[in-house]
mmCIF file of C-alpha atoms in Angstrom:
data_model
loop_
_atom_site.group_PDB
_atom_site.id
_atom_site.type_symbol
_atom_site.label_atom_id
_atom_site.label_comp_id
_atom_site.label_asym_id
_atom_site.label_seq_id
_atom_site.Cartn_x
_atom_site.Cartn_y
_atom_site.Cartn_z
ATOM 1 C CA UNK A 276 -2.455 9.429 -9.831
ATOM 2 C CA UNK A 277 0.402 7.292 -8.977
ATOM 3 C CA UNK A 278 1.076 6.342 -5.500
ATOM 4 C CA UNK A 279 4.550 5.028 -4.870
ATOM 5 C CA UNK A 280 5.017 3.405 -1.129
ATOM 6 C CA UNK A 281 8.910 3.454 -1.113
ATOM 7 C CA UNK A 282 10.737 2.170 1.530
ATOM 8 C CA UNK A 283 11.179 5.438 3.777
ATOM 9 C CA UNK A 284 7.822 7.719 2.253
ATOM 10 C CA UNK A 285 5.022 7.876 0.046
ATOM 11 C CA UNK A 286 5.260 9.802 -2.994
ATOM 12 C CA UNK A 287 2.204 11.190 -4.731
ATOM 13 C CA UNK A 288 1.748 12.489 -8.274
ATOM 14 C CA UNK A 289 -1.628 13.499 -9.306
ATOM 15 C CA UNK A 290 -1.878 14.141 -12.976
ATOM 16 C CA UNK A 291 -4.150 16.054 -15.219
ATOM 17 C CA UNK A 292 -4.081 15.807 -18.725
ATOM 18 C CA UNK A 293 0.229 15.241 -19.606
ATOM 19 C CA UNK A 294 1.192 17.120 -16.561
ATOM 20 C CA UNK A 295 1.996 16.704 -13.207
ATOM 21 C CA UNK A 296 -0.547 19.056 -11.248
ATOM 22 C CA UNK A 297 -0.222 17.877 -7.291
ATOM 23 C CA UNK A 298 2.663 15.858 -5.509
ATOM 24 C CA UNK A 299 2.869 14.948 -2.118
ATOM 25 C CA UNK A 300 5.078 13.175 0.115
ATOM 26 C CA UNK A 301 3.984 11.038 3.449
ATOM 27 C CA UNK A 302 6.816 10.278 5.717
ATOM 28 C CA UNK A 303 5.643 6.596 5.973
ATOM 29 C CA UNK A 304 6.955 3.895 3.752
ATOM 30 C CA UNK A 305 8.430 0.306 4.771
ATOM 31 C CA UNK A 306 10.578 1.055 7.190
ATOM 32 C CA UNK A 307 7.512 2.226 8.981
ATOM 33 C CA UNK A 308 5.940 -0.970 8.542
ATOM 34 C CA UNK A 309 8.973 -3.161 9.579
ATOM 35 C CA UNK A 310 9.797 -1.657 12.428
ATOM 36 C CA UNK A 311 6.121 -1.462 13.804
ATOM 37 C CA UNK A 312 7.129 -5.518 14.041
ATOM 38 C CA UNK A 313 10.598 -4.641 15.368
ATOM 39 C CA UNK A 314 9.171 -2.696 18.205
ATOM 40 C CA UNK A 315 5.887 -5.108 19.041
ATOM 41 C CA UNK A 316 8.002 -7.947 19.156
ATOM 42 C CA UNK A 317 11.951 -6.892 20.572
ATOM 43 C CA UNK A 318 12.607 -8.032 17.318
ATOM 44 C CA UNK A 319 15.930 -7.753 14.723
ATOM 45 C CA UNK A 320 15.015 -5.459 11.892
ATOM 46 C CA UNK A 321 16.290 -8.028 9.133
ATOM 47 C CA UNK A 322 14.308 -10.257 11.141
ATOM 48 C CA UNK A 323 11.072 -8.623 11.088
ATOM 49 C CA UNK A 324 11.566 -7.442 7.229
ATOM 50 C CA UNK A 325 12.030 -11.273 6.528
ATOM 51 C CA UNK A 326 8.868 -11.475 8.407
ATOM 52 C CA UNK A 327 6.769 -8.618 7.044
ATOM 53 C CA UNK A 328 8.592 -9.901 3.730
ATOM 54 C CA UNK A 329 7.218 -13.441 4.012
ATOM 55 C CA UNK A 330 4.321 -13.428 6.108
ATOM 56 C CA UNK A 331 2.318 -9.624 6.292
ATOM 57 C CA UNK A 332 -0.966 -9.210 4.837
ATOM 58 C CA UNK A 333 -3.304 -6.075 5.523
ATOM 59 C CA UNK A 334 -6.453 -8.554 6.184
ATOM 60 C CA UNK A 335 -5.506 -10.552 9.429
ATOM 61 C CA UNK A 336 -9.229 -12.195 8.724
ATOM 62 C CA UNK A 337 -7.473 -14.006 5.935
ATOM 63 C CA UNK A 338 -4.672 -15.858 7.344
ATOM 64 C CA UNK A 339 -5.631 -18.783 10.102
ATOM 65 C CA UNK A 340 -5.728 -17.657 13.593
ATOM 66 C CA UNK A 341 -3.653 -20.314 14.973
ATOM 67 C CA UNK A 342 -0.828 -19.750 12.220
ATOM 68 C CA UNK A 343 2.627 -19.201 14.044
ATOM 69 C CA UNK A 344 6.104 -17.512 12.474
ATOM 70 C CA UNK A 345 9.730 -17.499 13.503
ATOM 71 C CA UNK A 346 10.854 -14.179 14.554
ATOM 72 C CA UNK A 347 14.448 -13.696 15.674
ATOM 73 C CA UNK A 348 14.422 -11.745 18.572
ATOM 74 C CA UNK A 349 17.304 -8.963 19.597
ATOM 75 C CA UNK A 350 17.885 -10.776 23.157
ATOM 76 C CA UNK A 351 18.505 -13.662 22.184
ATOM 77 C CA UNK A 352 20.113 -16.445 19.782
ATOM 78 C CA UNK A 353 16.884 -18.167 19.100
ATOM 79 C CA UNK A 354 13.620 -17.553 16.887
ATOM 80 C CA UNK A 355 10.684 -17.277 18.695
ATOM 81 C CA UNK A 356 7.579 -18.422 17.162
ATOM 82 C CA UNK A 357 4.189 -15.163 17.302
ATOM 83 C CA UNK A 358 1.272 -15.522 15.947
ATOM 84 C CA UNK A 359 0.753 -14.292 12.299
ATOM 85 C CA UNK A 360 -2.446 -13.025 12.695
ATOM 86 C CA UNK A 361 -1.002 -10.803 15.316
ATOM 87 C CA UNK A 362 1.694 -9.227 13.118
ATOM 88 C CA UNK A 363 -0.784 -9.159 10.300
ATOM 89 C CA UNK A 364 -3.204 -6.634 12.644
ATOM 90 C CA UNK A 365 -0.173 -4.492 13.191
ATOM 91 C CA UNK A 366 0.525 -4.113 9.211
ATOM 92 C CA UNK A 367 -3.174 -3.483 9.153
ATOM 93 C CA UNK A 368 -2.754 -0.706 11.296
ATOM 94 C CA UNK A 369 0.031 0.942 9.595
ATOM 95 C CA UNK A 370 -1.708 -0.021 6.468
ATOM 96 C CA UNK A 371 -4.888 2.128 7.604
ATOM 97 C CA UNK A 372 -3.140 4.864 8.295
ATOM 98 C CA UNK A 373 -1.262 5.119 5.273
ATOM 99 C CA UNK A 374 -4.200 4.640 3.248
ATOM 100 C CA UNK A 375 -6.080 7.045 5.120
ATOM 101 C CA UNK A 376 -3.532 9.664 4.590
ATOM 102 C CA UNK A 377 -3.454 8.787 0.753
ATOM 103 C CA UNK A 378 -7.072 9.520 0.309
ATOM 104 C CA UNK A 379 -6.392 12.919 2.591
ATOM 105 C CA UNK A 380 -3.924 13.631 -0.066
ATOM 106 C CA UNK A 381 -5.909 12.828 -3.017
ATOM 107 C CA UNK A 382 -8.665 14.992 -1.961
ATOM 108 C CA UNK A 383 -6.683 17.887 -0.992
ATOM 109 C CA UNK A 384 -5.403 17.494 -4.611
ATOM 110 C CA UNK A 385 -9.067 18.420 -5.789
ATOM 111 C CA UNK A 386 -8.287 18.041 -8.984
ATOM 112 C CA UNK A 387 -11.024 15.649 -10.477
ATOM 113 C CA UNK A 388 -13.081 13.913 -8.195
ATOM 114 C CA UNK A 389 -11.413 10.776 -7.052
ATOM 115 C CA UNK A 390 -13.670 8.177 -8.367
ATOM 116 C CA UNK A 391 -12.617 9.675 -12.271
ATOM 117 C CA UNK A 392 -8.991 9.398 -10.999
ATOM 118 C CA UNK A 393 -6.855 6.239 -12.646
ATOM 119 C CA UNK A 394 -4.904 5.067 -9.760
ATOM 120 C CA UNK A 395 -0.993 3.330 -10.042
ATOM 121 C CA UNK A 396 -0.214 1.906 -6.891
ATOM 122 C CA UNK A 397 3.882 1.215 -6.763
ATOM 123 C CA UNK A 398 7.159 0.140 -4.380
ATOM 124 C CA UNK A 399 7.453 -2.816 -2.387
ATOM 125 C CA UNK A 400 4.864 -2.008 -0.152
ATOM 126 C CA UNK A 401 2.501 -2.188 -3.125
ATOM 127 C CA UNK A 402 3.101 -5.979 -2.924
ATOM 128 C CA UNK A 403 1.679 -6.474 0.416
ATOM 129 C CA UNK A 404 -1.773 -9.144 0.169
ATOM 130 C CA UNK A 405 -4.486 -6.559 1.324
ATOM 131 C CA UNK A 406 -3.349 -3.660 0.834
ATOM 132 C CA UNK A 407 -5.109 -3.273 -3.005
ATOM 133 C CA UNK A 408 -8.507 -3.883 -0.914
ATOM 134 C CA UNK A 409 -7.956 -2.125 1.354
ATOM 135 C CA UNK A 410 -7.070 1.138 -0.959
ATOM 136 C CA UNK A 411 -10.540 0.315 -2.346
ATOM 137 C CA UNK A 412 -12.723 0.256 0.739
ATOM 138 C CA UNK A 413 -11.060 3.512 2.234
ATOM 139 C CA UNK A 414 -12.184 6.223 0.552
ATOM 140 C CA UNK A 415 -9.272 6.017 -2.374
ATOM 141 C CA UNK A 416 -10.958 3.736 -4.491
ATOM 142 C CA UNK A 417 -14.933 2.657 -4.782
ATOM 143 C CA UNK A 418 -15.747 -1.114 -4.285
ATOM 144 C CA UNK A 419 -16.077 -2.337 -8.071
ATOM 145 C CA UNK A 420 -19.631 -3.257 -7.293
ATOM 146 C CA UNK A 421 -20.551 0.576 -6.473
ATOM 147 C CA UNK A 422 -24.190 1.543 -7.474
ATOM 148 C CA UNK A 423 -22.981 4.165 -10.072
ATOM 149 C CA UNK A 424 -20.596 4.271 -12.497
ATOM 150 C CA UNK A 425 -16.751 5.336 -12.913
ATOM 151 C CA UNK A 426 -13.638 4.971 -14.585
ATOM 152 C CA UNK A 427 -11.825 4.416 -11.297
ATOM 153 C CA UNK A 428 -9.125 1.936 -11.528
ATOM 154 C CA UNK A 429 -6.751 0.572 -9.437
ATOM 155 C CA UNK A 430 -4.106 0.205 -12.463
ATOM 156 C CA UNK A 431 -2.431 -3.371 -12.097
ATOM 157 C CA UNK A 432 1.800 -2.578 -12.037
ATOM 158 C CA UNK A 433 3.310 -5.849 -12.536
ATOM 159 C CA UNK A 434 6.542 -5.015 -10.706
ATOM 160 C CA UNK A 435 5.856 -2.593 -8.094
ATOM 161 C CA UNK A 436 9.261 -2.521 -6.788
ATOM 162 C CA UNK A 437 10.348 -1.271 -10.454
ATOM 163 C CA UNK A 438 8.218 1.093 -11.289
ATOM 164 C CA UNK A 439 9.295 3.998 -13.395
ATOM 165 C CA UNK A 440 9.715 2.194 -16.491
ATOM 166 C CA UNK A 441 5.696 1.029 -16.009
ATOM 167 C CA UNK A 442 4.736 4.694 -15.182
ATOM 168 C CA UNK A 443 6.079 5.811 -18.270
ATOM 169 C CA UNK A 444 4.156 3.302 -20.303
ATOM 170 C CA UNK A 445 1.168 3.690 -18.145
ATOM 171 C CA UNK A 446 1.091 7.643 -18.466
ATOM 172 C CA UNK A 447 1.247 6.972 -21.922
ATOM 173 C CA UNK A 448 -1.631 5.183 -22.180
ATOM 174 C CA UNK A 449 -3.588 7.672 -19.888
ATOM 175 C CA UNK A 450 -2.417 10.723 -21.965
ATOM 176 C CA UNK A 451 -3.606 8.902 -25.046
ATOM 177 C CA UNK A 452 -7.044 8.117 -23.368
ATOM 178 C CA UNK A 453 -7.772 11.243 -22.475
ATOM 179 C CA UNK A 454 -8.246 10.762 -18.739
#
């Protein structure tokens, strides 16, 4: 399956064998994301994607809790400094649901059972620190360390934001593999 978080939705393409058997499209992408921070914080939007940009992760347990970034805000001509953490447990919210409504996806696809399913995970939102965990904890991806075995991978694209080219070669392989 490749999962590509664009900046306005997130498209789905479930293959089996060379061909494209499920798609799906969620209406949540970055925007989503950034302007979760816009609204929290009365910020501008280029301000909060600089933000989101520079400073997001999906696991706010990861970043120090007294860690503050400048956020321009809309009423006025000067940053203000928030708390990371704080912006990182909205993206972790958004993240959730997003991943959530992947898995929904995937298992409406019913295709193979998900832990047999190759995974691509693309766009920019691909990039965010967390996210790849979090896909793996929530019901889209077994931990590596599961009791049983499986072919499930989380399939490493090097440049999410640039996908296609990768999903070619990466198809490739699958087809060749047999998955």
């Amino acid at each position: 399956a490749v999962v590509d978080i664009g900046g306005g939705t997130t498209d789905i393409v479930v293959f089996q064998g060379s061909r494209a058997r499920y798609t799906a499209v969620i209406p949540v992408g970055g925007f989503q994301f950034t302007n979760d921070i816009c609204v929290a914080y009365s910020a501008t939007y280029p301000g909060a994607e600089e933000v989101k940009l520079k400073y997001a992760n999906a696991d706010p347990f990861s970043v120090r809790v007294d860690e503050m970034v400048p956020l321009p805000s809309t009423g006025g001509p000067a940053d203000r400094l928030v708390l990371r953490r704080d912006v990182c447990q909205l993206v972790r919210e958004r993240s959730q649901e997003l991943v959530n409504l992947v898995a929904l996806k995937l298992r409406e696809a019913a295709l193979v059972d998900m832990a047999e399913m190759p995974l691509a995970l693309t766009g920019g939102v691909a990039n965010l620190p967390g996210l790849l965990d979090m896909t793996r904890f929530n019901g889209v991806r077994r931990p590596p360390n599961a009791h049983h075995s499986t072919r499930a991978t989380i399939v490493p694209v090097q440049h999410p934001v640039h996908f296609q080219p990768q999903l070619f070669s990466y198809m490739g392989r699958v087809i060749r593999a047999g998955l």
